[in-house]
Coordinates of C-alpha atoms in Angstrom, one line a residue:
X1 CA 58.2 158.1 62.4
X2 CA 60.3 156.2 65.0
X3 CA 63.5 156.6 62.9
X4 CA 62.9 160.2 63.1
X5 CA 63.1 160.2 66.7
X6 CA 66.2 157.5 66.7
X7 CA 68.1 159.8 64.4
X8 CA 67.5 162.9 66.3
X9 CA 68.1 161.2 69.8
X10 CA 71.3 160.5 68.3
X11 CA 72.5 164.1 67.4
X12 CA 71.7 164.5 71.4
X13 CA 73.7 161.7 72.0
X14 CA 76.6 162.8 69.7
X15 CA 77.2 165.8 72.2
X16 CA 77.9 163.1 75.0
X17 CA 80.7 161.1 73.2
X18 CA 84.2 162.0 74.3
X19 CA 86.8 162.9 71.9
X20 CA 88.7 159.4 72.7
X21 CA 87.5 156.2 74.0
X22 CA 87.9 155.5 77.6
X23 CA 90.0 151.5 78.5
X24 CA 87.6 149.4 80.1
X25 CA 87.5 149.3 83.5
X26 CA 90.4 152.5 83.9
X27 CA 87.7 154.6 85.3
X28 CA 84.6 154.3 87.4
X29 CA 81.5 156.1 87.4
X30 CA 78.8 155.4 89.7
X31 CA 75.1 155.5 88.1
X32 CA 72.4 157.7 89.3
X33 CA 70.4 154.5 90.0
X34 CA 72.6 154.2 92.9
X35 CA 73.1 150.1 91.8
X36 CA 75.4 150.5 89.0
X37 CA 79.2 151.6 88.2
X38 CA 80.6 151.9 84.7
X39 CA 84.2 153.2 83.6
X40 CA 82.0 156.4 81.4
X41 CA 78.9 158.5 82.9
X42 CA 77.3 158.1 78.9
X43 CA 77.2 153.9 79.7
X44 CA 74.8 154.3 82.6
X45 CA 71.6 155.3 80.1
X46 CA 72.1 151.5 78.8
X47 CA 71.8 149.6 82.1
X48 CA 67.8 149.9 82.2
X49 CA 68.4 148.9 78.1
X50 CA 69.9 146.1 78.8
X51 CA 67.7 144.3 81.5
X52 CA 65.1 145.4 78.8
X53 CA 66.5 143.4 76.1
X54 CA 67.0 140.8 78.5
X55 CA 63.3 140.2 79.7
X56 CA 61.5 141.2 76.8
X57 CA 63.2 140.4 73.8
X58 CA 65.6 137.2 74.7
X59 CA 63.0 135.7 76.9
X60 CA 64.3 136.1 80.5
X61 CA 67.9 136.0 79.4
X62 CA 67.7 132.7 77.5
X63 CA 70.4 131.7 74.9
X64 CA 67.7 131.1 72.2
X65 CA 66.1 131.5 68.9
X66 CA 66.0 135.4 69.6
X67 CA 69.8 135.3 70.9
X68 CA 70.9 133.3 68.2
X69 CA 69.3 135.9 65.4
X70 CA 70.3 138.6 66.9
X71 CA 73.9 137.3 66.8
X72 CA 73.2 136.8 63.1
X73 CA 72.2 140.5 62.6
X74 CA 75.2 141.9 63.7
X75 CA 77.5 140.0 61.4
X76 CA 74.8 141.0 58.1
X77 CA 74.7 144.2 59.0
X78 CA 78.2 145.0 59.6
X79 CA 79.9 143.2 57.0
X80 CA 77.5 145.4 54.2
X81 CA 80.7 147.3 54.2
X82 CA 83.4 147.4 51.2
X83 CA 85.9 150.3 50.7
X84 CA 85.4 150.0 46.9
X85 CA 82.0 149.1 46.8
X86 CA 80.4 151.3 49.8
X87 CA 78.3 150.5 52.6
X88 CA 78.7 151.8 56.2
X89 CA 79.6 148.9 57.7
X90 CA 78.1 148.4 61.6
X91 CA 75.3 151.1 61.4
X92 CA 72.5 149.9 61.9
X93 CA 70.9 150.5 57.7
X94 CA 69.3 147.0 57.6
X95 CA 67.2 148.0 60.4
X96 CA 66.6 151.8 58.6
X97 CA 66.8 151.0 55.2
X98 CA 65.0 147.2 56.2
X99 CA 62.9 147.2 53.0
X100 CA 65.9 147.4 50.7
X101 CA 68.3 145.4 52.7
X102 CA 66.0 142.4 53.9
X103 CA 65.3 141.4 50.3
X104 CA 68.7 140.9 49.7
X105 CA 69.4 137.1 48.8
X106 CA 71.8 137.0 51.2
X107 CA 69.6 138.3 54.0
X108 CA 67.0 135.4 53.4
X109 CA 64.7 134.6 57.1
X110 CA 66.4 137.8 58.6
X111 CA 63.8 139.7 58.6
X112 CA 62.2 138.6 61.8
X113 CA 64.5 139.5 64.1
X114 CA 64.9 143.2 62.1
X115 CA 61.3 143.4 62.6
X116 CA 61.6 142.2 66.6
X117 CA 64.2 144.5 67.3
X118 CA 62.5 147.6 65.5
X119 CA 59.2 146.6 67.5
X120 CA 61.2 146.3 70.4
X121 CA 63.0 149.8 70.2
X122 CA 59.3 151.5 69.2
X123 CA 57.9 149.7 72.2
X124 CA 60.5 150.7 74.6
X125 CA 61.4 154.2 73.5
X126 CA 64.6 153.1 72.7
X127 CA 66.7 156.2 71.4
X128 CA 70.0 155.2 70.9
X129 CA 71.0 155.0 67.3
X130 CA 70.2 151.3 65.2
X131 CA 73.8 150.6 64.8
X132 CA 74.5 150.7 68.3
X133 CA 71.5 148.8 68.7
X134 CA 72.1 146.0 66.6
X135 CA 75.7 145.6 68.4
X136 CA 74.3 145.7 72.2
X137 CA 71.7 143.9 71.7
X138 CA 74.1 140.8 70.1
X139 CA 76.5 141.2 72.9
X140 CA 74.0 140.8 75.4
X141 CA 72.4 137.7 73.2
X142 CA 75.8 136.3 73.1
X143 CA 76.4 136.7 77.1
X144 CA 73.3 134.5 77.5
X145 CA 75.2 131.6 76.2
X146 CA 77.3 129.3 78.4
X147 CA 80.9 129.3 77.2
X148 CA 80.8 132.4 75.5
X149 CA 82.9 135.2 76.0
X150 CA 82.1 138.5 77.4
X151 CA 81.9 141.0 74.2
X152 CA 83.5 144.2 73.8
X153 CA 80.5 147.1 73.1
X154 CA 81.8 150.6 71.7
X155 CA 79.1 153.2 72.0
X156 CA 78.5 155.9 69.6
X157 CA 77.9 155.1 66.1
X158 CA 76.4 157.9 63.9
X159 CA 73.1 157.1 62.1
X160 CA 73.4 155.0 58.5
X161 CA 72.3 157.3 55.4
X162 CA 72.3 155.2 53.2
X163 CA 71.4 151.6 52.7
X164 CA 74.3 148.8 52.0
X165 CA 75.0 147.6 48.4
X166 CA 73.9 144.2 47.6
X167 CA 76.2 141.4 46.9
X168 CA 78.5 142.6 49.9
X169 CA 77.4 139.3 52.5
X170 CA 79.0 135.9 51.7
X171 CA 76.3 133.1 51.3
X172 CA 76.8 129.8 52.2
X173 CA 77.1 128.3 48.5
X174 CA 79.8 130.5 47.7
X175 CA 83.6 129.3 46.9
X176 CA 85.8 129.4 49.6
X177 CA 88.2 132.0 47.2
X178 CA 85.1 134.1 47.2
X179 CA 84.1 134.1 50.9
X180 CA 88.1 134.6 51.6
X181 CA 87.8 137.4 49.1
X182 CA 84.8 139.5 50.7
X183 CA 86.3 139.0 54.3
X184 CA 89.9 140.3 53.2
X185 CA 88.0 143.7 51.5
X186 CA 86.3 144.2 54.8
X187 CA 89.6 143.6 56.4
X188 CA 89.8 140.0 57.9
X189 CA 92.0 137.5 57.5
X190 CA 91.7 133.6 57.1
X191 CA 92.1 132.9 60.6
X192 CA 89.2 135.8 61.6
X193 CA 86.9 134.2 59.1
X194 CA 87.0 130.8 61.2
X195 CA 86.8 132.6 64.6
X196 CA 83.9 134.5 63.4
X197 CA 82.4 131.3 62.7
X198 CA 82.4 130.5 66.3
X199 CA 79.4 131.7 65.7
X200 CA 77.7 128.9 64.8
X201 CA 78.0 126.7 67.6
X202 CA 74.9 128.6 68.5
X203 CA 73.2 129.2 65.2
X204 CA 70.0 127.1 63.5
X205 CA 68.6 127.6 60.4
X206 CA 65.2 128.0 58.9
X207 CA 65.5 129.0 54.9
X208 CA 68.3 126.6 53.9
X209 CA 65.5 123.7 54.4
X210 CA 62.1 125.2 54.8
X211 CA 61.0 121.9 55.7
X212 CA 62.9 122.1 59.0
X213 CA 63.2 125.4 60.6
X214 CA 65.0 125.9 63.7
X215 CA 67.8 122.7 62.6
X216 CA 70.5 123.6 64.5
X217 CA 74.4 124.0 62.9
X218 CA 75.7 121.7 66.1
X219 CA 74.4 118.7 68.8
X220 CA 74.7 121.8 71.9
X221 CA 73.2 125.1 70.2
X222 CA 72.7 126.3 73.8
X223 CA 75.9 126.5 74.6
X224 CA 79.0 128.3 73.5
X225 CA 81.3 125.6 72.8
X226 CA 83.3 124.1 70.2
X227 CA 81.2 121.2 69.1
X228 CA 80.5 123.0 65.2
X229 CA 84.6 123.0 65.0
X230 CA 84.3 119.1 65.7
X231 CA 81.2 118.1 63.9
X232 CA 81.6 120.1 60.7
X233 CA 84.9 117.8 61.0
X234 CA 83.2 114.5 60.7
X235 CA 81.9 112.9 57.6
X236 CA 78.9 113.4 56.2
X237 CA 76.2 110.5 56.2
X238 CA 72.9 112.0 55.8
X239 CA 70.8 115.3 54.9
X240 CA 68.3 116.1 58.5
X241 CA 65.4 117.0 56.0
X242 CA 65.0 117.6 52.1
X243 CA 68.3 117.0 49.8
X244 CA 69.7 118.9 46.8
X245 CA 68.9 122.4 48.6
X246 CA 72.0 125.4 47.5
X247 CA 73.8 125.7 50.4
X248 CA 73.7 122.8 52.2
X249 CA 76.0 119.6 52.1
X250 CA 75.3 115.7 54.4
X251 CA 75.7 116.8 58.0
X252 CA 76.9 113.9 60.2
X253 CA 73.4 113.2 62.9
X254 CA 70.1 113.3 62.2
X255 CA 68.5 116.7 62.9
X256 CA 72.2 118.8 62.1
X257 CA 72.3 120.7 59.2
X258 CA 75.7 121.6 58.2
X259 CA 76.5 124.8 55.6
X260 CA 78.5 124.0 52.4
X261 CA 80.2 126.7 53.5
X262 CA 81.4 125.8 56.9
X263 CA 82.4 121.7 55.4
X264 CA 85.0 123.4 53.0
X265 CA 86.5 126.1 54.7
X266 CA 87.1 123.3 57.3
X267 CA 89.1 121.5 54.6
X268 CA 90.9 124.2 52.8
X269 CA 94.1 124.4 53.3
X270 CA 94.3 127.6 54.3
X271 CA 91.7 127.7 56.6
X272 CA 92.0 123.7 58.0
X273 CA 94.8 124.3 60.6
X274 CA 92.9 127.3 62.4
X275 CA 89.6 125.2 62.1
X276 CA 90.9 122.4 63.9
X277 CA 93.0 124.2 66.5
X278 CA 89.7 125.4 67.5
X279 CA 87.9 121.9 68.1
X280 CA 89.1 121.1 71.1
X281 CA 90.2 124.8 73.0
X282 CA 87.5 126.8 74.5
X283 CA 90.0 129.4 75.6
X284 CA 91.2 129.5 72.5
X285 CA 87.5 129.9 70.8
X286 CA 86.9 132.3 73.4
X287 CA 89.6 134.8 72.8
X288 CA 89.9 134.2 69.2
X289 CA 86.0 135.1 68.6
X290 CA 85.7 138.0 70.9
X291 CA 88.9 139.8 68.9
X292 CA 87.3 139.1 65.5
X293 CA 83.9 140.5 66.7
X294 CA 85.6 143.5 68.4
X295 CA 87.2 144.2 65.4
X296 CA 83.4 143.6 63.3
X297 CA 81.4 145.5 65.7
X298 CA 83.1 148.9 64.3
X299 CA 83.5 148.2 60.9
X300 CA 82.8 151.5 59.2
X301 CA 83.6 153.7 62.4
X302 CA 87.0 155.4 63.9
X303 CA 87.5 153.6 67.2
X304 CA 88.9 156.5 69.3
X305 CA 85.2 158.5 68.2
X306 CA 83.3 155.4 70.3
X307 CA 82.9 155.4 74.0
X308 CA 83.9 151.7 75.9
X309 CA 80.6 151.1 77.1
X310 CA 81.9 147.0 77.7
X311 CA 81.1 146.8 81.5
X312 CA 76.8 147.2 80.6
X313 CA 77.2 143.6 79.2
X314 CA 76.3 140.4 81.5
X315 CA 79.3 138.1 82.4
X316 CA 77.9 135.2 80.3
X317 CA 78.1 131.7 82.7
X318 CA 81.1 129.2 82.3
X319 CA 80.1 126.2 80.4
X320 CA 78.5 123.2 82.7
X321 CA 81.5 120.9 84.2
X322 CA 79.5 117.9 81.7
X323 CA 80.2 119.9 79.2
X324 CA 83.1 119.4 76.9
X325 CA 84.2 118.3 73.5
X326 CA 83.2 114.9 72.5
X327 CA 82.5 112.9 69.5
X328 CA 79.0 112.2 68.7
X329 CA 77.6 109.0 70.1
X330 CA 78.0 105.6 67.9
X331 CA 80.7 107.3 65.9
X332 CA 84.6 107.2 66.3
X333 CA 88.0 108.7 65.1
X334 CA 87.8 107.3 62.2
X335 CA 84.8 109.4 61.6
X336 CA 87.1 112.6 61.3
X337 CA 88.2 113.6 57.9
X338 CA 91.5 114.7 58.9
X339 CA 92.1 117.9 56.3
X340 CA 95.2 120.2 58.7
X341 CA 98.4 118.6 57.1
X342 CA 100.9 120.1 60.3
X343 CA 98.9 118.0 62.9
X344 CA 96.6 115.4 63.7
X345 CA 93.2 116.2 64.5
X346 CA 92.8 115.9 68.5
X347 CA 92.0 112.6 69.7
X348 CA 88.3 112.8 71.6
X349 CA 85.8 110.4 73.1
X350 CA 82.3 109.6 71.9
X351 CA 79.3 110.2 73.9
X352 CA 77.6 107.3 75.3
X353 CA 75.1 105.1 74.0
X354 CA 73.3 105.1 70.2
X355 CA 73.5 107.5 67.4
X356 CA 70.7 110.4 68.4
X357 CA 68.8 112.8 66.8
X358 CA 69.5 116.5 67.8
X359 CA 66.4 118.4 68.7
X360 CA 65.8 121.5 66.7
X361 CA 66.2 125.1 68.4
X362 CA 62.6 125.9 69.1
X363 CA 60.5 129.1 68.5
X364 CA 60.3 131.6 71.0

């Protein structure tokens, strides 16, 4: 059994991890390849991983469908975590324990990227432990994005025994009490919540609407940038494919799909201010999601046991100098529903020309 082999790797690997973690960058180690230097001699194993991952999996080193999902997976499986309920937080069980967890409501369409990245570490002889796993490969995912911050990675999770309880992963019909609720028992904040969701200015989905798989949650799901804090913002006019489905509210351009979710955390009051303080500063969105996923990515785990293993992912690329935020074409202010009562929303020019359709993400 593969997993057998993971899990006993791992017990190898256990013997390498240092007592405390080394800071980034404080020390450096140069790799037996004789190409690269990292700040632990443990980190170098995961070079020849990464450029792995990079061809084979996300396609070259594209920020696409496979990126996107496997930015996904790290959020479902580290957030199966509660201190009341159980869990283990960021290691790696909905990959181990796939046929319990990937039924999970919750979990709905994840199950093709858990199957592409257990295919991928069978394939490859990958024998680091799934929760570490999950986490590189969504860093290096993430990297691939223009405009996106360069994640943390910790290495050194044990092996999951057990699978996550159900009922542990917010859903996207769920009250905004309830979804502030589940975050704050993991240990997040209001404010972490909407940098998390920084996340989905390069998500699409495919099992809110079956009828339009790959309908991304912005107009730029390529690029990193803060386009969801703006268009979840405007008003809704129209639904990109079937109405009435649970989950999903009017979306503001044809071929958006927009979470009920994401429109009403981006008008409650205690979570409107951070929203829109994110619409306009890509510094801001940087720092603020790379913090809140640094402090997912060991949910479950003892930071000092983990080795800083941050140097093996890519620099991701600046966003293009055309790039910025912008209204959607053929819309205006006016199209804002203004919901932070401390300050106005920022004032931003549309695009030129017509109202557009935005092209769904496509398949790999």
């Amino acid at each position: 059994m593969i997993f057998t082999a993971i899990l006993s790797a791992s017990l190898a690997l256990a013997a390498l991890r240092i007592a405390n973690a080394v800071p980034h960058h404080s020390k450096r180690f140069a790799c037996a390849d004789g190409v690269h230097v990292t700040s632990n001699e443990v980190c170098c194993q995961l070079f020849p991983l990464v450029e792995q991952l990079q061809s084979d999996l996300f396609d070259g080193g594209e920020c696409g469908e496979e990126a996107h999902e496997s930015l996904r997976l790290t959020f479902h499986d580290a957030i199966g975590f509660s201190p009341t309920k159980g869990g283990g937080g960021a290691d790696g069980s909905i990959i181990v324990f796939s046929d319990v967890e990937t039924a999970f409501h919750a979990n709905g369409g994840i199950d093709d990227i858990v199957d592409a990245q257990k295919q991928f570490m069978a394939s490859h002889n990958v024998t680091i432990n799934p929760g570490d796993f999950i986490q590189l490969a969504g860093a290096v995912a993430v990297s691939n994005c223009p405009g996106a911050p360069q994640l943390e990675f910790l290495f050194g999770r044990p092996a999951p025994v057990a699978a996550s309880p159900d009922l542990l992963i917010p859903e996207p019909f769920d009250t905004v009490d309830s979804i502030l609720a589940r975050f704050a028992d993991a240990g997040f904040n209001a404010s972490e919540v909407v940098a998390l969701l920084g996340s989905h200015t390069v998500a699409a989905a495919d099992t809110i609407d079956t009828t339009i798989p790959g309908t991304p949650f912005d107009s730029t799901p390529g690029l990193f940038d803060t386009q969801v804090f703006i268009e979840v913002q405007m008003r809704g006019i129209l639904f990109p494919g079937t109405g009435g489905n649970q989950g999903e509210v009017e979306s503001p351009v044809r071929g958006e799909i927009r979470l009920q979710s994401d429109s009403e955390l981006a008008r409650d009051s205690r979570t409107a201010c951070e929203w829109q303080a994110l619409a306009n500063n890509q510094a801001h969105l940087q720092t603020a999601f790379r913090a809140a996923m640094q402090k997912m990515a060991i949910i479950g785990h003892a930071r000092d046991s983990l080795v800083d293993c941050s140097d093996v992912i890519p620099v991701p690329k600046p966003l293009p100098a055309t790039a910025g935020p912008h209204l959607l074409p053929d819309t205006t202010q006016n199209d804002i529903e203004q919901a932070c009562a401390t300050a106005p929303f920022p004032v931003l020019t549309a695009l030129p020309g017509p109202a557009t359709s935005v092209a769904p993400v496509p398949p790999s």
